[in-house]
XYZ file of C-alpha atoms in Angstrom:
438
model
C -7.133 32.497 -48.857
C -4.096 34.389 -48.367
C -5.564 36.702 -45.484
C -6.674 33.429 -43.839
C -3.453 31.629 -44.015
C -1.637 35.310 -42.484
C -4.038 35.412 -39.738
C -3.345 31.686 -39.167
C 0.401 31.846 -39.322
C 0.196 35.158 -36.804
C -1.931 33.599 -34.401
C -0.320 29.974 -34.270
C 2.694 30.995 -31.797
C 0.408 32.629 -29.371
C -1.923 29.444 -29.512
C 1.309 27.483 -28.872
C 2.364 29.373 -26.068
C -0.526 29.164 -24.210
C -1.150 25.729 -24.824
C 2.436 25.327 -23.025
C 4.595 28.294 -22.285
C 7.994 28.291 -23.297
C 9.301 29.009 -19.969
C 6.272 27.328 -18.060
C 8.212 24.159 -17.196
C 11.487 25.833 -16.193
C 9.834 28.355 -13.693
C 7.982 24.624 -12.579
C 11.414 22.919 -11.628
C 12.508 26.364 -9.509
C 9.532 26.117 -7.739
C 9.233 22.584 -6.652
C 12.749 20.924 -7.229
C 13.993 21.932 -3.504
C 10.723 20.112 -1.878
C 11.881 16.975 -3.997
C 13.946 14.282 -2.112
C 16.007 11.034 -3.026
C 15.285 8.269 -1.015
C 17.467 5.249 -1.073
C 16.627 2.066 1.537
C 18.602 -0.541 2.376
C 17.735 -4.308 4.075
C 20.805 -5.510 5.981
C 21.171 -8.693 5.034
C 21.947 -11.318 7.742
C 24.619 -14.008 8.809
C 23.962 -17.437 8.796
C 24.806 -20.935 8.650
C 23.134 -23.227 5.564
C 23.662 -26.732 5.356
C 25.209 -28.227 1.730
C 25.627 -31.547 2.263
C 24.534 -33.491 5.059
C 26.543 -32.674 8.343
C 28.257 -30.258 6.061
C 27.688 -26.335 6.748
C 29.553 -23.286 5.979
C 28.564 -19.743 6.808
C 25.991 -17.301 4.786
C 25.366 -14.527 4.618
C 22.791 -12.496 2.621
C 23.429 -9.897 0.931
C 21.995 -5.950 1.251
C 19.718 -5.279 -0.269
C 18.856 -1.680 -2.033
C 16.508 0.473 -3.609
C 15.735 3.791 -4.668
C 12.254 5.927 -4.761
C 11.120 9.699 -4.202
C 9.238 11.993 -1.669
C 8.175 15.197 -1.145
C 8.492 17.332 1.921
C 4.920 18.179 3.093
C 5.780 20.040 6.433
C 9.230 22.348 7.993
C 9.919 20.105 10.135
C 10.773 17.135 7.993
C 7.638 15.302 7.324
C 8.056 13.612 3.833
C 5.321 11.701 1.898
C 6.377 8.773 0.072
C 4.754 5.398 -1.486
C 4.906 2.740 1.399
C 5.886 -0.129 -1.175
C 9.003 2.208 -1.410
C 10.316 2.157 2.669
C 8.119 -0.569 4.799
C 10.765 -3.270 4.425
C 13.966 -1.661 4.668
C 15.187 -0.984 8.133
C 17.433 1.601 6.799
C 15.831 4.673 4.945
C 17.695 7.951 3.917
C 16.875 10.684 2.209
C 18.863 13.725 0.114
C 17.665 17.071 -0.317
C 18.361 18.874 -3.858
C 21.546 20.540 -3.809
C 22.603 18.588 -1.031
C 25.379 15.574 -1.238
C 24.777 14.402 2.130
C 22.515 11.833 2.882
C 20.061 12.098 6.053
C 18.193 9.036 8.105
C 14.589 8.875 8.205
C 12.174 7.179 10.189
C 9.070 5.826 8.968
C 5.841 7.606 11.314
C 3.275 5.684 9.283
C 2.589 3.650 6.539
C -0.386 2.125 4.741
C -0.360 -0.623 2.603
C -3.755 -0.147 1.103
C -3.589 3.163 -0.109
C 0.392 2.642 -0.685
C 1.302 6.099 0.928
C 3.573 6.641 3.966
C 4.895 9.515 6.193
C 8.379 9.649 7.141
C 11.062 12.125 9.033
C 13.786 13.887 8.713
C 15.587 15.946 11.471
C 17.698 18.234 9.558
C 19.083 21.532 10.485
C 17.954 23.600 7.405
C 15.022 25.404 5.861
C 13.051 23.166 4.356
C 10.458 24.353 1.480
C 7.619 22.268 1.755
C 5.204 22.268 -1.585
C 1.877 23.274 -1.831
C -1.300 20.207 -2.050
C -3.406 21.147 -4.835
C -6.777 19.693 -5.744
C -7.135 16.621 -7.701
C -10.854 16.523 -8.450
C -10.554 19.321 -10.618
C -7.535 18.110 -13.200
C -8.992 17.837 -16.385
C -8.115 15.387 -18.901
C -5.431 17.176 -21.469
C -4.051 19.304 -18.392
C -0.181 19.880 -18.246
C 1.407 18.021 -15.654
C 4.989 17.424 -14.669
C 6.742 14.392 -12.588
C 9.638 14.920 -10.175
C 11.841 11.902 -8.772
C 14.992 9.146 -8.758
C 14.430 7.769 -12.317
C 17.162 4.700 -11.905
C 18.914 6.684 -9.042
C 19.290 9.825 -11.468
C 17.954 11.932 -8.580
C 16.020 14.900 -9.462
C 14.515 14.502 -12.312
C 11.747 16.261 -14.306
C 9.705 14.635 -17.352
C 6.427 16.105 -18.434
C 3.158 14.767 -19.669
C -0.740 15.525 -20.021
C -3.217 14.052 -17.246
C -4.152 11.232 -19.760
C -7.187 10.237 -17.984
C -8.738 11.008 -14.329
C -10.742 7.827 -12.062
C -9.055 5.070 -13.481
C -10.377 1.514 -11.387
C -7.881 -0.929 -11.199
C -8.114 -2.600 -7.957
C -4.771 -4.655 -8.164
C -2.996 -1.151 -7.338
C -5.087 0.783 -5.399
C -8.159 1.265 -3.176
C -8.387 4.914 -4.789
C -9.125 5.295 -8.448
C -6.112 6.598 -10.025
C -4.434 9.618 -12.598
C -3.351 8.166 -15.445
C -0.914 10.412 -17.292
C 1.802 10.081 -20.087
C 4.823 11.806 -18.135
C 7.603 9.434 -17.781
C 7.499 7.884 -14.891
C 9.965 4.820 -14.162
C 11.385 2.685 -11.175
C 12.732 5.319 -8.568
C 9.983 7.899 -9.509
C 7.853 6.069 -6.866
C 6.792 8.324 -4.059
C 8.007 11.523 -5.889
C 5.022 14.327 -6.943
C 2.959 14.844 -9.941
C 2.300 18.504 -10.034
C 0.320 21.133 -12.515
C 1.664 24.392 -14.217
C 0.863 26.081 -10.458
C 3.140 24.107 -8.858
C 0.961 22.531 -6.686
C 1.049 19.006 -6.055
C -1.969 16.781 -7.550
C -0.718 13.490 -7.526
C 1.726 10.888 -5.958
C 3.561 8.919 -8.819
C 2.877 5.225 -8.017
C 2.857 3.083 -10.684
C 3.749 2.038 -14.488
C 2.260 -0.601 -17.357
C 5.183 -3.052 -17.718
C 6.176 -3.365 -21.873
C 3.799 -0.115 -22.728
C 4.932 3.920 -23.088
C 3.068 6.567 -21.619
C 0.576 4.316 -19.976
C 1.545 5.656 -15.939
C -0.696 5.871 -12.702
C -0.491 8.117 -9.539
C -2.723 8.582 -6.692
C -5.024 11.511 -6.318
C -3.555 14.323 -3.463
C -7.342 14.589 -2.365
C -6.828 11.183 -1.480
C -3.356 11.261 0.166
C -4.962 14.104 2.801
C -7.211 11.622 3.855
C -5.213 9.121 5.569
C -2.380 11.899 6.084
C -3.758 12.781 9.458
C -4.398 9.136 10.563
C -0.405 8.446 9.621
C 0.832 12.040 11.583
C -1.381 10.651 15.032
C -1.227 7.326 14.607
C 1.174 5.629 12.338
C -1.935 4.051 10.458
C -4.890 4.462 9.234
C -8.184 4.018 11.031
C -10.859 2.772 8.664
C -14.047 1.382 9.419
C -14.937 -2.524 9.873
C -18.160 -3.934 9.397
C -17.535 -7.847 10.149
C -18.658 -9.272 6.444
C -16.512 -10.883 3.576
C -18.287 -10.356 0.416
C -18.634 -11.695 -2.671
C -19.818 -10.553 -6.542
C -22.328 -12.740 -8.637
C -23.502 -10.275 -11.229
C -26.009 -8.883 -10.108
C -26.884 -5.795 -7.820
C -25.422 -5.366 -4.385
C -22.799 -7.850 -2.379
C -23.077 -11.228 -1.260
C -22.444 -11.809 2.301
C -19.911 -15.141 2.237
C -19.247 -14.703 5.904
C -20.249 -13.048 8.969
C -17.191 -12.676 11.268
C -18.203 -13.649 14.672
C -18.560 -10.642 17.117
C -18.073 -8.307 14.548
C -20.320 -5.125 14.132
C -22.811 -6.987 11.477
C -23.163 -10.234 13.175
C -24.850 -7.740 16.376
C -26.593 -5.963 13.616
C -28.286 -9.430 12.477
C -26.481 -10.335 9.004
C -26.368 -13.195 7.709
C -24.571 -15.766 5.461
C -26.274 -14.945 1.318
C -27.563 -11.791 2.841
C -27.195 -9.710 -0.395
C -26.177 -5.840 0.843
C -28.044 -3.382 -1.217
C -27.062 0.133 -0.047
C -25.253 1.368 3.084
C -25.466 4.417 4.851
C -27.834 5.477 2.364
C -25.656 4.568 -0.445
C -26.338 2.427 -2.771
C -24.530 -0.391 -3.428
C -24.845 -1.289 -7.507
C -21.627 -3.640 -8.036
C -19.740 -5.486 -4.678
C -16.776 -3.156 -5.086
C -19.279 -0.762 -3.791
C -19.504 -1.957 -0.685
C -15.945 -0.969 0.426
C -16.052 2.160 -0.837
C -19.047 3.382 1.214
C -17.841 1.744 4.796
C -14.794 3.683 4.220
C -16.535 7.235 4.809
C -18.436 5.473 7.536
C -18.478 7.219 10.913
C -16.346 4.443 13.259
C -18.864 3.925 16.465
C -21.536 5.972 14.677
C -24.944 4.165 13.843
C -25.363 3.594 9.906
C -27.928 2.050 8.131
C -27.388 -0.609 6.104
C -30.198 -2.844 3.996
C -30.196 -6.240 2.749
C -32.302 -8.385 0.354
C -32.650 -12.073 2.416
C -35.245 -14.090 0.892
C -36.557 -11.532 -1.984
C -37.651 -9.020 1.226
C -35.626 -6.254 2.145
C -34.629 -5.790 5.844
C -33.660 -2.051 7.184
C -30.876 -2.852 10.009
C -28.684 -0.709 12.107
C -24.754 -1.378 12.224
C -21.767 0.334 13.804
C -18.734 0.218 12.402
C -15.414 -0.667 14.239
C -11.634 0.323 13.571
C -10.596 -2.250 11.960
C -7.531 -3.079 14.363
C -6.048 -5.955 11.597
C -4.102 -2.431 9.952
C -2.355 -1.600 13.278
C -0.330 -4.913 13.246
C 0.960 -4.484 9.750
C 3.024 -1.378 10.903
C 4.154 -2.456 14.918
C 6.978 -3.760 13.232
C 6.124 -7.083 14.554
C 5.434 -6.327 18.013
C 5.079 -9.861 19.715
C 1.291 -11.151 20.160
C 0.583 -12.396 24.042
C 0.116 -16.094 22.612
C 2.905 -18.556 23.099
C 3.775 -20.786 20.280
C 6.279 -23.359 19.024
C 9.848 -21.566 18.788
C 11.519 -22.018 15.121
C 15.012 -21.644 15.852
C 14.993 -18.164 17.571
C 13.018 -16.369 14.777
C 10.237 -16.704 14.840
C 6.849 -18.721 16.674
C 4.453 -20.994 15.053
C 0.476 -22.096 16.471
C -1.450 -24.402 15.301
C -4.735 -21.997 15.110
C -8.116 -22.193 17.107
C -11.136 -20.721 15.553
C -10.747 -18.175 18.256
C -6.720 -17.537 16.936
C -8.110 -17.136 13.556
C -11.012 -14.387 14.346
C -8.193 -12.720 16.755
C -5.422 -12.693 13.258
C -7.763 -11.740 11.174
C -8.617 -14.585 9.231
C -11.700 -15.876 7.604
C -10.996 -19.269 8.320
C -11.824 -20.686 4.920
C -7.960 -22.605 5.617
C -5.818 -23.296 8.214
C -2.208 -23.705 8.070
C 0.371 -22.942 10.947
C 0.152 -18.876 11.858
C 3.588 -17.057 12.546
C 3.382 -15.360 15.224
C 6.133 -13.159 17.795
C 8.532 -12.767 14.981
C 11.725 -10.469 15.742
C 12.534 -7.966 14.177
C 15.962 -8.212 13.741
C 15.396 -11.597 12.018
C 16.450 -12.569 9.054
C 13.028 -14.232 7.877
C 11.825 -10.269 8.683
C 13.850 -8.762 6.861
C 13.071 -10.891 3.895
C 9.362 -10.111 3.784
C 7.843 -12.573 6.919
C 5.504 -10.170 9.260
C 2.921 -11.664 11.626
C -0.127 -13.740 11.122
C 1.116 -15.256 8.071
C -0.102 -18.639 7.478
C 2.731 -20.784 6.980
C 1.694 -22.704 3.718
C 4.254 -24.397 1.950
C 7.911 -24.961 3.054
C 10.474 -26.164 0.060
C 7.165 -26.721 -2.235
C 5.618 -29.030 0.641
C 2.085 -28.088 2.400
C 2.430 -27.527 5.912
C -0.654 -28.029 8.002
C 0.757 -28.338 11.501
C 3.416 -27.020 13.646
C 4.906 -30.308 13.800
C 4.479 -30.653 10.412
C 6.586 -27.361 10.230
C 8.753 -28.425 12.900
C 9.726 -31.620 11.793
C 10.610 -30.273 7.781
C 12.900 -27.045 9.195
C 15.950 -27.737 10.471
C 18.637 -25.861 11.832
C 21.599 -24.881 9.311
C 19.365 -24.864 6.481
C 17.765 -22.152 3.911
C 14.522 -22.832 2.746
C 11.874 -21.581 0.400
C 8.437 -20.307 1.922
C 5.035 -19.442 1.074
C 3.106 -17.565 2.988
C -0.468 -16.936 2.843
C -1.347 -13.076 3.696
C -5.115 -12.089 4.139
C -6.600 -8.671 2.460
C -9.247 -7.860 4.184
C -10.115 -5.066 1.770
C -10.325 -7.541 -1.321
C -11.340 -10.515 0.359
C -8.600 -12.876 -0.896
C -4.807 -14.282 0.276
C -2.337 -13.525 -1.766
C 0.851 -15.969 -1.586
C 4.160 -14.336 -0.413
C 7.522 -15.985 -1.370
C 9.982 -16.241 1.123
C 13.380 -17.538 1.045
C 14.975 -17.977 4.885
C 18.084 -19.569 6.636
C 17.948 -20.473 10.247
């Protein structure tokens, strides 16, 4: 018993230090603190004139409005990754270098909303140490990893964790399925890195549980280098549009809900309660399938897709388009070639044609006012408004036409909006809140 308990005690500080090296951690931060930035964004607010009492006004203006998040440089030159929930509504972005006081502007090259990553740049007249991308799909579970980021603004920081569990669904956050991990992350640690004992980067901190510990999500780096090129030559990311909404029932495949009119299925011959049971030779076992294998699909490129329509199943040919609704998210509302009704120098408003609805990108199931042409430098911009919104509620009322919309907003005024903002990835509107003076 005794031998046992001396060859326990003697090997016990060599299991412990290579379960976690005492000096692993600190040799980490040396390597990967310098490719580390702050980022701190700011939305100027805007000067107006609201209305108290009737024929009554006195000036407004709205205040700035600030954040904090994290990047990592990925390239000399000044290309940083980020989150794009952390810079694509601030129209001032700037970013600080370890070691460094000084705060530098950055532009934003590209951002996606779906995968919540974004490129921007810095021109900066230093060496810059950019880190290394590891490889996510082979992190174990139980594997060391550390965080790096603006925790609350206290720039810099390191926490460290295990990778708590790899492929985690959850479709509110992400298209991908995420890291899990029980390094600290908190507000400001978005866009920052998740990186193993190498020092190579594995993950981009993204997300925490609200009210639970140790419960923290980041996106896979294999994922990231997929739309990285898209955001370096485009400023978005091209991904492949088939022309269906879909819908789950429980059992195997997708429901077709509707076909979008001159979209690549309606030429390939879908139709409405077409049930999609594999594409491109994958098949398609639950409706969040579906997605998931028209991503990797070849844009242009003939893929086969097959369908069960009345209990027979049909073999049909489809090519998949760009779909062009992601450019418009990041033009920074360039102005659409339709004319509308102007509200008060903002912003237009059309009353929408079935032929305005397939051109925004909606499915049609509602139709409300769309916002179209918006500036900008506006105010209702910078608090969140971006083109082809459906204008749904103003002040708690339903708006159905422009006039409608016209005849409620007046000049002078702030006002409380909701929005209706189509995902074509999940099939759904979500409701924006809006609060705007004109």
């Amino acid at each position: 018993m005794k031998k046992a308990l001396l060859i326990f005690i003697f090997i016990l500080p060599y299991f412990v230090y290579s379960v976690e090296p005492s000096k692993a951690f600190v040799k980490l931060a040396k390597i990967v603190r310098s490719s580390v930035v702050n980022i701190s964004t700011t939305k100027t607010g805007s000067s107006n004139m609201i209305q108290i009492f009737p024929g009554y006004v006195v000036p407004f203006t709205a205040p700035d409005m600030t954040a904090s998040g994290s990047g990592f440089i990925v390239d000399k030159k000044g290309l940083i990754i980020t989150n794009a929930h952390v810079v694509r509504t601030f129209d001032k972005i700037q970013v600080q270098f370890s070691g460094d006081d000084k705060n530098y502007l950055a532009e934003v090259l590209g951002a996606d909303s779906q995968s919540d990553i974004a490129l921007i740049k810095v021109n900066v007249n230093k060496n810059l140490k950019p880190v290394i991308l590891g490889d996510s799909s082979k992190l174990e579970v139980g594997e060391w990893v550390a965080a790096i980021g603006n925790p609350h603004g206290y720039g810099h920081t390191m926490t460290k964790g295990i990778i708590s569990a790899v492929k985690r669904e959850i479709d509110d956050l992400n298209l991908f399925p995420l890291l899990q991990t029980d390094a600290s992350i908190n507000p400001g640690n978005s866009g920052g890195p998740l990186v193993n004992l190498k020092g190579e980067v594995v993950g981009v901190n993204q997300a925490i549980v609200r009210g639970a510990t140790g419960i923290s999500f980041a996106i896979p780096i294999n994922n990231v280098k997929e739309v990285l090129k898209d955001l370096k030559s485009f400023g978005f990311v091209r991904r492949a549009f088939i022309g269906v909404h879909f819908q789950a029932d429980g059992e195997k495949g997708a429901v077709v809900s509707y076909v979008v009119p001159g979209g690549p299925a309606e030429k390939a011959g879908l139709k409405n309660q077409d049930r999609i049971i594999s594409f491109a030779g994958k098949e398609i076992n639950q409706a969040r399938d579906l997605p998931k294998a028209v991503r990797k699909a070849k844009i242009g490129e003939k893929t086969s897709i097959k369908v069960m329509r009345n209990n027979r199943i049909l073999a049909l040919g489809i090519r998949p388009q760009i779909l062009k609704e992601n450019q418009t998210v990041y033009q920074k509302g360039q102005p659409s070639d339709k004319k509308g009704q102007d509200i008060f120098g903002q912003f237009q408003l059309i009353d929408p044609s079935p032929a305005h609805l397939k051109a925004f990108g909606h499915p049609g199931w509602t139709k409300h006012p769309i916002v179209i042409n918006l500036k900008s430098n506006s105010m209702a911009f910078n608090f969140g408004l971006r083109n082809y919104d459906m204008l749904f509620k103003v002040d708690g009322v339903v708006i159905t036409t422009v006039r409608e919309a016209k005849r409620r907003i007046k000049k002078g005024r702030a006002y409380n909006l909701q929005v209706l903002r189509y995902d074509h990835m999940s099939d759904r509107y979500s409701i924006q809140f809006i609060r705007v003076s004109f």
